[in-house]
PDB file of C-alpha atoms in Angstrom:
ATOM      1  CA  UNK A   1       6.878  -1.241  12.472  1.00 66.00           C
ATOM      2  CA  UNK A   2      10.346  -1.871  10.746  1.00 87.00           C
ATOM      3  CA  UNK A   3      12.231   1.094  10.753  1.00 92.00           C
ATOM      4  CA  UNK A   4      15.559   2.229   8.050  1.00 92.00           C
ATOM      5  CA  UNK A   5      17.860   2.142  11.328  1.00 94.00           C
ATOM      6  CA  UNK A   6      16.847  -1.454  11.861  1.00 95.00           C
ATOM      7  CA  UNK A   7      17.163  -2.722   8.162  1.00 96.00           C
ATOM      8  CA  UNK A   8      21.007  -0.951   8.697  1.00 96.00           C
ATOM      9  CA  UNK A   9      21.299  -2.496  11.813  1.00 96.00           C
ATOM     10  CA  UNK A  10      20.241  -5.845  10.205  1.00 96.00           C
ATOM     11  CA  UNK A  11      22.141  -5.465   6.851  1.00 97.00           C
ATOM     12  CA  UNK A  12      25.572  -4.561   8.505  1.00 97.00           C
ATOM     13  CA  UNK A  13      25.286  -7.609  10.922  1.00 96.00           C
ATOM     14  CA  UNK A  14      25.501 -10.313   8.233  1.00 97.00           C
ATOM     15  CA  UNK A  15      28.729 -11.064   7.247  1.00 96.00           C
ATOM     16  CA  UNK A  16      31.284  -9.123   4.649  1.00 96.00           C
ATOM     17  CA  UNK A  17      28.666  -6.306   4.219  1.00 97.00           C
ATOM     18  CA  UNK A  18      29.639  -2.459   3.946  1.00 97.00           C
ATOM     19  CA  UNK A  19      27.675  -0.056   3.053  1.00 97.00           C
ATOM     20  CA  UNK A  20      27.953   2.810   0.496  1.00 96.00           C
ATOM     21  CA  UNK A  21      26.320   5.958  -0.655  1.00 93.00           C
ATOM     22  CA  UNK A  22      24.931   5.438  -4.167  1.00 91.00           C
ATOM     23  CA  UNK A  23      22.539   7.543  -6.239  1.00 86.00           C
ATOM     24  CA  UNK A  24      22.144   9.543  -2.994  1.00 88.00           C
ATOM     25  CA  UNK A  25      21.027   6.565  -0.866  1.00 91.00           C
ATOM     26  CA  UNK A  26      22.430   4.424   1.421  1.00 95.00           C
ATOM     27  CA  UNK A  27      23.342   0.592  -0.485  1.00 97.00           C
ATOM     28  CA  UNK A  28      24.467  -2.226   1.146  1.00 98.00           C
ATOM     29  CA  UNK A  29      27.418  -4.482  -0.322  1.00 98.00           C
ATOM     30  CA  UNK A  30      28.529  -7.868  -0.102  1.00 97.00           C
ATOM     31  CA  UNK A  31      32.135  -8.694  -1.851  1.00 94.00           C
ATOM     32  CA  UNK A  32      31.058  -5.601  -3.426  1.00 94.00           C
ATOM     33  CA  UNK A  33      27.861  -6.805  -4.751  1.00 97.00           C
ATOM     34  CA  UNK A  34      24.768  -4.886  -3.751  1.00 97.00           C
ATOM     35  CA  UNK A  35      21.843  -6.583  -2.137  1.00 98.00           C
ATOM     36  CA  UNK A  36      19.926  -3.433  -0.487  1.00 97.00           C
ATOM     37  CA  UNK A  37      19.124  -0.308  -0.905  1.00 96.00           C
ATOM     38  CA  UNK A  38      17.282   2.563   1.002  1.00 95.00           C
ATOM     39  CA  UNK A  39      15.478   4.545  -1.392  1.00 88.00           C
ATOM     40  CA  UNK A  40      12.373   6.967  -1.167  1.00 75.00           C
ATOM     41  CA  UNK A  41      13.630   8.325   1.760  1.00 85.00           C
ATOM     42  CA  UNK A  42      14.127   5.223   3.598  1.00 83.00           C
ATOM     43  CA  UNK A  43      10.501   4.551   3.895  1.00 90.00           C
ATOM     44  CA  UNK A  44      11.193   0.876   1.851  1.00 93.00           C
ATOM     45  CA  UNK A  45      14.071  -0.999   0.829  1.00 97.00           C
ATOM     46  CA  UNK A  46      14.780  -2.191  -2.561  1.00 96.00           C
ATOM     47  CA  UNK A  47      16.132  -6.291  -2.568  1.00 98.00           C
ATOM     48  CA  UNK A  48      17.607  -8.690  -4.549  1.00 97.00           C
ATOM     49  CA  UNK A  49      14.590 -11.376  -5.783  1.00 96.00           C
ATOM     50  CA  UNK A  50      14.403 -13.459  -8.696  1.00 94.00           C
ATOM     51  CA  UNK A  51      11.693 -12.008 -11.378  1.00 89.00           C
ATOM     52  CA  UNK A  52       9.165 -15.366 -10.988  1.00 88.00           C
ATOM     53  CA  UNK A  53       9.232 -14.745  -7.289  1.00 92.00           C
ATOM     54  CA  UNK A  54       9.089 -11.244  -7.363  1.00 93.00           C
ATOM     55  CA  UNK A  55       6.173 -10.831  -9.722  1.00 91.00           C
ATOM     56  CA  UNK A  56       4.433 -13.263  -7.201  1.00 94.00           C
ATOM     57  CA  UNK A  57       5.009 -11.584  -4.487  1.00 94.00           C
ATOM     58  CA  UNK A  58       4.014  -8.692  -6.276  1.00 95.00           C
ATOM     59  CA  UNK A  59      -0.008 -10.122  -6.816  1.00 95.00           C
ATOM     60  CA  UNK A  60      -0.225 -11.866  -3.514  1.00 96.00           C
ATOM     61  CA  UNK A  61       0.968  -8.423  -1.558  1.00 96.00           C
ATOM     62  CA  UNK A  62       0.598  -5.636  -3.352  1.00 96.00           C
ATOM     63  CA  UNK A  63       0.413  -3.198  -0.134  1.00 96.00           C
ATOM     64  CA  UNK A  64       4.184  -5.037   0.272  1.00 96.00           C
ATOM     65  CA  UNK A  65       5.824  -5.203  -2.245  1.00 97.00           C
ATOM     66  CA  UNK A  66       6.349  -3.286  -5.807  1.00 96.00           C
ATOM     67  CA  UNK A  67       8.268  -2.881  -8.335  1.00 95.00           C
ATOM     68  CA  UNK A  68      10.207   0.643  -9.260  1.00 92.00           C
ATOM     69  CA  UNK A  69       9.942   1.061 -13.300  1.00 92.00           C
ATOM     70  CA  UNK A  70      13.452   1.512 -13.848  1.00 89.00           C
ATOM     71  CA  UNK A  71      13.922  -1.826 -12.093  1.00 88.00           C
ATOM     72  CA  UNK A  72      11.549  -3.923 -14.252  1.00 91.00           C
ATOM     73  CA  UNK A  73      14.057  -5.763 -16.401  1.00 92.00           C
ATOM     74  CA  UNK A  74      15.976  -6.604 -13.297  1.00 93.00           C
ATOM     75  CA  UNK A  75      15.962  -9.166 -10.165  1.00 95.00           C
ATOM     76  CA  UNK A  76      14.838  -6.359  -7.436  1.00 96.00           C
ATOM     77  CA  UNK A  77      11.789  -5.499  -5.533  1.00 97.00           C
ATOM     78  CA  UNK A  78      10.775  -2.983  -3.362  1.00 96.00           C
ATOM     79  CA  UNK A  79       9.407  -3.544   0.139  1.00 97.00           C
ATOM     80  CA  UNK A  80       7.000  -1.167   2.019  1.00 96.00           C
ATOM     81  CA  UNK A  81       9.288  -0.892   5.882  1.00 96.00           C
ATOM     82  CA  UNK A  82       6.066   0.192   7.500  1.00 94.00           C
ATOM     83  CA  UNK A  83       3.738  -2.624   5.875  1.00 95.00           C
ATOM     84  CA  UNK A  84       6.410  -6.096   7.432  1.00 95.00           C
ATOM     85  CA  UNK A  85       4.506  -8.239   9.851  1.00 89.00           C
ATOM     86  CA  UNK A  86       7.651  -8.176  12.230  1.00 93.00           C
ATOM     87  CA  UNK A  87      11.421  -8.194  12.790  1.00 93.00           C
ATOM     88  CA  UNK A  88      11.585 -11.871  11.879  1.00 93.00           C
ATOM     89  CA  UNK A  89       9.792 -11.306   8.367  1.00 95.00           C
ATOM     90  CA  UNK A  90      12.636  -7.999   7.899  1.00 96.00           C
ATOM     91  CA  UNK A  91      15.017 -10.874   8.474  1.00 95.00           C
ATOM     92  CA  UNK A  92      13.854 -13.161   6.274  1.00 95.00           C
ATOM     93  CA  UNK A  93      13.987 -10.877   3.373  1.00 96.00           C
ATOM     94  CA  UNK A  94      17.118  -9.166   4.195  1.00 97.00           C
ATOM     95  CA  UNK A  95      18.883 -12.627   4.453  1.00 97.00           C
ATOM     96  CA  UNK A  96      17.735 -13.847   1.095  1.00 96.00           C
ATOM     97  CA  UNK A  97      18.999 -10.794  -0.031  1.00 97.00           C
ATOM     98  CA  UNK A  98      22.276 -11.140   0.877  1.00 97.00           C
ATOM     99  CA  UNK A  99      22.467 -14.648  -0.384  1.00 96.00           C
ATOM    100  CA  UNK A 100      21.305 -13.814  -3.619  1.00 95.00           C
ATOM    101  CA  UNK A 101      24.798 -11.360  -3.707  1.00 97.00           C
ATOM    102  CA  UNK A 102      27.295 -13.242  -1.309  1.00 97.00           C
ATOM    103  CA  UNK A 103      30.165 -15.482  -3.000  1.00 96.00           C
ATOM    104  CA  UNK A 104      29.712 -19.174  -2.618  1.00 95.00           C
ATOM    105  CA  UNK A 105      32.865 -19.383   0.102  1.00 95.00           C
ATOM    106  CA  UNK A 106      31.244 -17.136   2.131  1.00 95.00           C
ATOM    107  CA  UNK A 107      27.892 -19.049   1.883  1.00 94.00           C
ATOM    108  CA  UNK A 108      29.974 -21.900   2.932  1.00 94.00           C
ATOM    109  CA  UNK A 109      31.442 -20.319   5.949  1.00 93.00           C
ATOM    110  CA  UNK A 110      28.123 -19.469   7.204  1.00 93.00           C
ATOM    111  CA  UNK A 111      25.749 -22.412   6.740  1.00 88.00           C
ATOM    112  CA  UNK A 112      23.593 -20.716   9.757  1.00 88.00           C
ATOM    113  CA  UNK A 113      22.495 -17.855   7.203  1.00 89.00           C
ATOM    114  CA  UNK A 114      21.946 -20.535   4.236  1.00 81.00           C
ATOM    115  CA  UNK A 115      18.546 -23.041   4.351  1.00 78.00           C
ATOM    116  CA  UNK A 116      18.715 -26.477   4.324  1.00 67.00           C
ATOM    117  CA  UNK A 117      18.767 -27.726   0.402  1.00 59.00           C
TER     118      UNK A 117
END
């Protein structure tokens, strides 16, 4: 089971991130761009993901992934901690995450943590 203390672990590994209390949760920054939260008492984590992929996501895993109302008119979803497959599936999301936020220089300085084109 993924747990809050490994998504921090995770988030604050990847390059330029800090992290901030907001709305009485932990967020996570980029350049100052948030790409994670920790809300409902850091049972999920809310993540940067464009609306078409999102609202798939959505119908294929439902037990996954959701989306909060007052986030339905923007690019986030929410992610069940305790319903991941694994640490490598945490990773995958928490990395697209942050590469939805980080500047393009930083991209560039990291070509590990960006997929082939």
């Amino acid at each position: 089971m993924c747990t809050s203390d490994a998504v921090r672990e995770l988030a604050l590994s990847l390059p330029g991130t800090t992290e901030k209390e907001a709305w009485s949760m932990p967020t996570f920054r980029v350049a100052g761009k948030m790409f994670l939260t920790l809300p409902d008492s850091e049972t999920s984590m809310a993540v940067r993901c464009p609306k078409e992929e999102r609202d798939e996501l959505v119908l294929a895993e439902p037990e996954k992934f959701w989306v909060a109302d007052h986030e339905a008119s923007f690019a986030w979803v929410r992610v069940r901690l305790n319903a991941l497959d694994d640490a490598d599936e945490l990773r995958a999301i928490v990395v697209d995450s942050w590469r939805q936020a980080a500047p393009p220089a930083l991209l560039k300085a990291h070509p590990d943590l960006v997929p082939p084109a």
